[in-house]
Amino acid sequence: MRTFDLSPLYRNTVGFDRLFSLLDSVGGVDAAPAYPPYNIERTGENAYRITVAVAGFTEAELGIEVKENTLTLKGEKKAVETSEAGQMLYRGIAARAFERRFQLADHVEVKGAVLENGLLHVDLVRTIPEAKKPRIIPIAAGAGAEAPKSIEGAVGPAQAA
């Protein structure tokens, strides 16, 4: 049986929880970590948080941009001058530039970002417009009843003639 790697979809989208839980129940695909490591968590019914490990980066070296439902996180480390007193023997701390993109669902907005203890927290909220929210439509009783006046654009018996 052929399997499909859907991990790029899981890692780079926010707000598609129902779709991904359905895909998880069918396939059970695990996402592979990449540089820099990050977490996506749901903090409320319509609230999310992306946490990216950016140890060693300062606020000036990080950039966040949202354009057309794409959240882009960039990090560019400034060149480190070697001191004359010491010589680097081993460099194990990654100081490379990165660019991480996340596809946002419709109506997902970035509310803010905080850098603390080497972690960049980006808070997101899905705000559903009033026009997209479910509405309750009242039902008129019988043929002789008037159409409810609370429905905009409704055609009542007097208007239909």
Backbone as a ProteinNet text record, in pm:
[ID]
protein_1_A
[PRIMARY]
MRTFDLSPLYRNTVGFDRLFSLLDSVGGVDAAPAYPPYNIERTGENAYRITVAVAGFTEAELGIEVKENTLTLKGEKKAVETSEAGQMLYRGIAARAFERRFQLADHVEVKGAVLENGLLHVDLVRTIPEAKKPRIIPIAAGAGAEAPKSIEGAVGPAQAA
[TERTIARY]
82.8	0	87.4	49.6	126.5	84.4	182.3	151.3	194.7	127	157.5	208.8	312.8	368.8	297.1	211	135.6	197.6	318.1	379.4	398.7	426.1	434.5	303.4	191.4	63.1	44.2	84.3	68.4	157.3	279.1	377.5	355.8	291.6	289.2	150.7	54.9	-79.5	-132	-217.2	-279.9	-427	-513	-655.5	-731.3	-662.2	-726.8	-737.8	-768.4	-766.4	-859	-979.8	-1077.2	-1032.9	-980	-932.2	-816.2	-722.2	-606.2	-639.8	-734.7	-772	-840.8	-914.1	-973.4	-864.9	-765.8	-655.4	-573.5	-555.9	-484	-555	-686.9	-760.9	-752.2	-734.5	-724.6	-583.1	-484.2	-348.9	-251.3	-263.3	-168.6	-28.9	-15.3	114.1	175.9	304.6	375.8	457.6	466	543	689.8	780	922.6	969.6	1049.4	1095.4	1197.2	1204.9	1299.4	1358.2	1457.8	1520.8	1446.4	1417.8	1426.2	1307.9	1324.9	1212.4	1100.6	977.8	864.4	749.3	654.5	530.6	413.9	304.7	178.6	79.5	21.2	-74.1	-202.6	-307.1	-438.1	-458	-472.7	-483.9	-626.7	-718.2	-859.3	-940.7	-1070	-1155.6	-1114.3	-1078.9	-1036.7	-902.9	-818.1	-688.4	-577.8	-466.5	-353.2	-224.7	-119.6	12.2	116.5	201.5	317.5	437.7	513.6	633.7	752.8	848.4	966.5	1089.7	1178.2	1301.8	1405.1	1432.1	1525.1	1636.3	1691.4	1796.7	1913	1959.7	2073.1	2034.6	1907.5	1862.4	1804.2	1825.6	1766	1644.3	1567.9	1449.9	1487.5	1603.2	1647.2	1682.6	1718.1	1757.2	1640.5	1522.6	1403.2	1304.3	1228.4	1125.1	1000.1	883.4	754.7	674.6	621.9	543.8	421.9	307	184.8	142.6	125.8	84.4	1.9	-121.9	-210.7	-219.6	-259.2	-277.3	-149.4	-33.7	93.4	170	202.8	283.8	427.7	518.6	659.1	742.3	819.4	912.5	1053.6	1132	1268.6	1365.7	1481.3	1588.7	1719.6	1792.2	1922.2	2022.5	2116.1	2217	2324	2356.9	2463.5	2597.6	2689.9	2821.6	2892.2	2947.3	3017.3	3166	3222.1	3365.6	3440.8	3543.6	3622.8	3717.4	3726.4	3815.4	3959.6	4048.2	4190.5	4236.2	4167.8	4210.8	4175.5	4064.3	4021.3	4003.7	4000.5	3983.8	3870.7	3776.7	3662.6	3711.1	3691.4	3732.8	3617.8	3498.8	3381.5	3260.3	3182.1	3061.4	2941.7	2874.6	2759.2	2626.1	2630.9	2508.8	2480.9	2365.5	2330.5	2305.8	2372.1	2354.3	2321.2	2259.7	2228.9	2097.1	2084.2	1960.6	1850.6	1727	1614.6	1496.9	1407.7	1280.1	1176.9	1078.8	974.8	841.4	764.7	634.4	524	413.3	294.6	175.2	96.6	-26.3	-136	-200.6	-307.5	-442.2	-535.3	-670.8	-737	-848.9	-922.2	-962.9	-954.9	-996.8	-906.7	-785.4	-689.3	-597.7	-589	-509.9	-400.3	-286.9	-178	-208.7	-216.3	-248.1	-123.7	-11.6	109.8	219	338	453.4	539.5	595.4	680.1	802.4	920.6	1044.2	1086.6	1088.9	1131	1204.2	1316.9	1397.6	1432.4	1461.4	1500.1	1385.2	1261	1142.8	1062.4	1027.5	942.3	800.3	710.2	569.8	489.3	418.1	331.3	188.5	105.5	-32.9	-124.5	-214.8	-307.6	-449.8	-544.3	-685.3	-765.8	-860.1	-952.4	-1077.8	-1105.6	-1225.2	-1320.7	-1433	-1532	-1623	-1637.2	-1724.1	-1870.1	-1947.9	-2088.9	-2164	-2129	-2198.5	-2174.6	-2064.8	-2031.9	-2080.8	-2123.6	-2169.8	-2308.6	-2341.5	-2474	-2581.9	-2695.6	-2808.6	-2928.6	-3017.3	-3142.2	-3251.1	-3321.8	-3427.7	-3561	-3643.6	-3774.2	-3867.4	-3956.4	-4050.8	-4190	-4257.9	-4393.9	-4489.6	-4598.5	-4693.9	-4812.1	-4827.5	-4945.6	-4938.4	-5037.8	-5041.5	-5088.3	-5170.4	-5223.3	-5132.1	-5026.4	-4937.4	-4849.4	-4812.7	-4724	-4580	-4501.2	-4359.2	-4293.3	-4195	-4128	-4062.6	-4068.5	-4012.3	-3863.6	-3808.9	-3667.7	-3575.7	-3631.1	-3548	-3537.6	-3415.4	-3394	-3416	-3486.7	-3506.5	-3611.9	-3686.5	-3788.8	-3909.7	-3972.4	-4090.7	-4212.8	-4294.2	-4414.2	-4534.4	-4649.5	-4767.6	-4809.3	-4793.2	-4834.2	-4739.5	-4608.7	-4510.5	-4511.7	-4556.6	-4552.4	-4654.6	-4765.8	-4871.6	-4840.8
-117.7	0	124.3	223	344.9	445.2	508.7	609.3	745.6	847.9	984.6	1061.6	1141.1	1222.8	1357.6	1377.1	1500.6	1594.8	1565.3	1645.9	1791.9	1829.4	1972.1	2045.4	1979.1	2041.8	2063.2	1966.4	1976.7	2086.1	2093.4	2182.3	2327.7	2357.3	2493.5	2554.8	2501.3	2557.7	2577.4	2675.9	2704.4	2729.7	2664.9	2688.2	2581.2	2477.1	2368.8	2244.2	2262	2152.5	2037.4	2068.8	1962.4	1876.3	1940	1866.1	1774	1826.6	1746.7	1634.4	1656.4	1546.7	1435.7	1472.4	1372	1295	1365.7	1299	1212	1257.5	1177	1045.5	1051	929	830.2	880	792.8	739.5	830.1	789.4	779.3	864.7	862.9	905.5	1025	1073.8	1162.4	1140.3	1223.6	1327.5	1446.7	1553.9	1543.7	1566.8	1563.4	1704.2	1720.6	1853.4	1908.8	2040.2	2108.6	2226.2	2290.4	2405.1	2531.1	2614.9	2595.1	2513.9	2442.3	2363.6	2455.3	2407.4	2488.4	2400.6	2462	2397.5	2481.5	2415.8	2484.2	2429.3	2517.7	2472.5	2552.3	2489.1	2553.8	2599.9	2730.9	2786.2	2821.5	2811.3	2839.8	2786.9	2812.5	2762.2	2819.5	2947	3012.3	3082.6	3033.2	3094.2	2990.9	3035.6	2947.1	3018.3	2939.5	2994.7	2911.2	2981.2	2917.7	2957.6	2857.6	2882.9	2829.5	2919.1	2883.6	2901.2	2800.4	2806.4	2886.7	3007.8	3097.6	3141.9	3046.4	3077.9	3147.6	3255.9	3329.7	3444.8	3453	3562.6	3673.8	3797.2	3911.5	3959.2	4051.7	4105.2	4170	4235.1	4303.6	4204.7	4082.6	3982.6	3897.7	3918.9	3842.6	3932.2	3872.9	3946.7	3861	3925.5	3857.8	3935.6	3865	3929.7	3843.9	3908.4	3840.2	3900.6	3813.3	3859.9	3750.7	3783.8	3691.9	3554.2	3549.8	3426.2	3344.8	3410	3343.1	3418.8	3348.9	3404.9	3362.1	3459.7	3430.9	3477.7	3385.5	3417	3407.9	3515	3518.5	3547.1	3487.2	3514.3	3521.7	3629.5	3644.9	3690	3603.2	3629.6	3720.2	3823.4	3912.8	3841	3876.1	3811.8	3837	3730.6	3739	3753.4	3859.5	3879.8	3794.8	3726.4	3645.1	3736.2	3712.3	3794.9	3746.9	3839.1	3803.7	3719.4	3729.1	3656.4	3508.2	3472.8	3333.5	3280.5	3148.9	3082.8	2981.1	2982.6	2891.2	2750.9	2654	2516.4	2432.9	2459.8	2384.2	2475.8	2478.9	2561.3	2467.1	2443.2	2354	2426.9	2555.8	2635.2	2690.2	2653.3	2696.9	2847.1	2915.2	3059.7	3091.7	2996.9	3017.2	3090.6	3154.3	3225.7	3124.5	3165.1	3076.6	3158.4	3090.6	3147.2	3035.9	3055.8	2954.8	3016.1	2945.4	2994.4	2905	2969.2	2899	2951.5	2860.7	2899	2915.4	3029.6	3056.9	3034.8	2983	2964.4	3101.7	3106.5	3230.6	3283.7	3414.3	3485.9	3460.9	3408.8	3394.4	3516.2	3585.4	3707.3	3690.9	3756.2	3757.3	3867.1	3829.7	3925.7	3984.2	3915.1	3968.7	3863.9	3909	3819.7	3865.7	3765.9	3793.4	3703.2	3760.8	3683.5	3676	3552.2	3534.5	3401.7	3407.9	3288.9	3208.1	3274.7	3204.6	3145	3174.4	3125	3243.2	3235.8	3336.8	3283.5	3352.2	3312.9	3405.2	3348.2	3424.5	3381.1	3476.1	3446.5	3477.9	3384.6	3395.8	3377.8	3444.1	3432.2	3421.9	3328.1	3317.1	3394.8	3500.5	3581.4	3556	3496.6	3463.4	3584.4	3636.1	3751.1	3716.6	3817.5	3796.8	3730.3	3764.3	3707.5	3557.3	3506.5	3364.4	3282.5	3348.9	3277.7	3219.2	3108.1	3049.7	3141	3145.5	3227.1	3136.9	3177.5	3105.4	3180.2	3108.6	3166.5	3126	3223.5	3189.4	3134	3043.9	2979.5	3033.7	3079.2	3129.8	3011.3	3025.8	2917.1	2932.7	2842.3	2837.2	2930.1	2911.4	2987	3129.8	3154.7	3288	3373	3316.7	3391.7	3486.1	3595.7	3691.1	3641.2	3682.2	3648.4	3726.7	3669.2	3740	3867.4	3972.6	4100.6	4109.4	4012.7	4018.8	3969.5	3908.5	3859.3	3969.3	4008.5	4113	4057.8	4131.6	4091.4	3984.8	3951.1	3848.2	3904.7	3821.6	3861.2	3808.3	3899.5	3860.6	3850.3	3808.3	3794.4	3926.4	4038.3	4167.4	4214	4178.8	4221.1	4133.2	4009.8	3915.9	3954.2	4019	4051.3	4172.7
0	0	0	-76	-89.6	18.2	83.1	184.3	133.1	180.7	140.5	261.2	239.1	345.9	346.9	445.2	457.7	559.9	606.7	711.8	673.4	548.5	519	546.2	528	556.7	706.1	786.6	931.2	989	941.6	1001.2	965.3	855.2	805.7	797.8	869	866.5	1006.7	1021.1	1149.9	1123.6	1199.1	1188.4	1113.1	1068.2	995.2	1082.8	1211.4	1309	1272.1	1232.2	1203.9	1086.5	984.4	868.1	906.9	986.2	1022	1118.7	1208.5	1296.9	1218	1114.1	1026.5	951.7	899.5	829.6	924.7	1048.9	1148.6	1175.6	1184.3	1213.3	1097.7	976.7	859.9	843.3	848.9	814.3	927.9	1028.1	1139.3	1098.9	1039.4	992.4	1099.7	1129.2	1225.2	1151.1	1209.8	1148.5	1190.4	1096.6	1124.1	1158.8	1265.3	1302.7	1202.9	1195.6	1108.2	1185.7	1127	1193.3	1158.5	1252	1396	1446.2	1554.8	1607.5	1657.1	1646.5	1686.4	1732.7	1801.9	1845.4	1796.4	1766.2	1738.8	1839.2	1918.2	2019.5	2010.2	2052.4	2058	2201.7	2221.6	2356.1	2393.6	2300.2	2324.6	2208.3	2211.3	2103.1	1968.5	1965.6	1841.8	1858.7	1948.2	1974.8	1959.1	1902.7	1876.4	1916.5	1937.6	1967.1	1895.4	1822.1	1759.2	1843.1	1889.3	1967.7	1889.7	1861.9	1783.2	1870.8	1872.8	1950.3	1871.1	1916.8	1847.5	1942.2	2014.5	2111.3	2041.9	2102.6	2049.4	1959.1	1917.3	1831.9	1918.8	1878.4	1946.6	1868.3	1927.3	1859.1	1726.5	1722	1600.2	1488.5	1524	1424.4	1375.3	1433	1395.9	1323	1233.4	1162.1	1146.4	1157.9	1142	1039.5	940.2	834.5	803.1	783.8	742.3	609.9	509.3	377.5	311.5	276.2	205	271.3	396.6	473.3	489.7	479.3	503.1	610.3	718	825.2	799	790.3	764.5	882.9	938.8	1046.7	989.8	1007.3	954.3	1067.3	1057.6	1152	1077.7	1100.6	1035.1	1139.9	1168.9	1270.9	1212.2	1285.6	1240.6	1253.1	1167.7	1167.6	1300.3	1356.5	1484.8	1457.3	1512.6	1495.2	1597.3	1553.6	1646.4	1722.7	1849.3	1931.5	1915.6	1935.4	1922.5	2039.6	2152.5	2271.5	2264.2	2196.5	2195.1	2053.6	2044.1	1915.7	1930	1835.9	1841	1803	1891.6	1865.1	1810.5	1857.7	1811.1	1814.7	1707.5	1702.5	1690.7	1801.7	1805	1812	1843.8	1850.8	1711.9	1658.6	1523.6	1522.1	1432.7	1418.3	1272.8	1205.5	1064.1	1047.5	935.5	904.8	875.1	898.6	869.5	820.6	753.6	712.7	720.9	805.6	828.4	789.8	705.5	660.1	713.9	753.7	800.5	721.2	665.5	596.7	700.6	700.9	795.6	729	804.4	753.7	738.6	669	654	790.9	806	926.2	1046.8	1027	1136.8	1133.3	1248.3	1257.7	1362.1	1339.3	1436.2	1537.1	1664.7	1770.4	1835.1	1829.9	1890.6	1896	1930.4	1941.9	2058.8	2128.9	2245.3	2236.3	2263.2	2269.3	2414.7	2469.7	2608.6	2623.3	2691.4	2721.3	2597.1	2487	2364.8	2286.2	2326.4	2256	2202.8	2076.3	2014.4	2014.1	2085.2	2092.6	2002.4	1905.8	1816.6	1845.9	1890	1925.4	1808.3	1778.7	1666.7	1716.4	1650.8	1685.9	1557.1	1556.5	1443.5	1480.7	1404.7	1426.5	1311.2	1342.8	1241.2	1223.4	1100.1	1078.2	1108.3	1143	1176.2	1061.5	938.6	822.8	809.4	864.1	854	972.6	1080.4	1198.9	1174.4	1238.9	1221.3	1279.4	1212.4	1257.9	1279.1	1369.1	1392.2	1316.1	1230	1148.9	1210.8	1251.3	1308.8	1201.5	1240.9	1149.3	1177.5	1072	1085.5	1093.9	1168	1188	1093.4	998.6	911.2	791	700.9	576.2	598.8	699.5	724.1	810.5	862.9	951.5	871.2	933.3	867.2	877.3	779.8	782.5	895.1	961.5	1070	1018.6	1098.8	1058	1089	1160.3	1196.6	1086.4	982.7	872.8	768.5	736.7	637.9	497.9	417.2	279.2	262.2	368.5	357.2	282.3	205.2	130.7	203.9	255.9	329.3	235.4	285.2	201.2	138.5	207.8	152.8	44.4	55.9	-41.8	-166.6	-153.5	-265.4	-372.4	-335.3	-431.8	-513.4
[MASK]
+++++++++++++++++++++++++++++++++++++++++++++++++++++++++++++++++++++++++++++++++++++++++++++++++++++++++++++++++++++++++++++++++++++++++++++++++++++++++++++++++

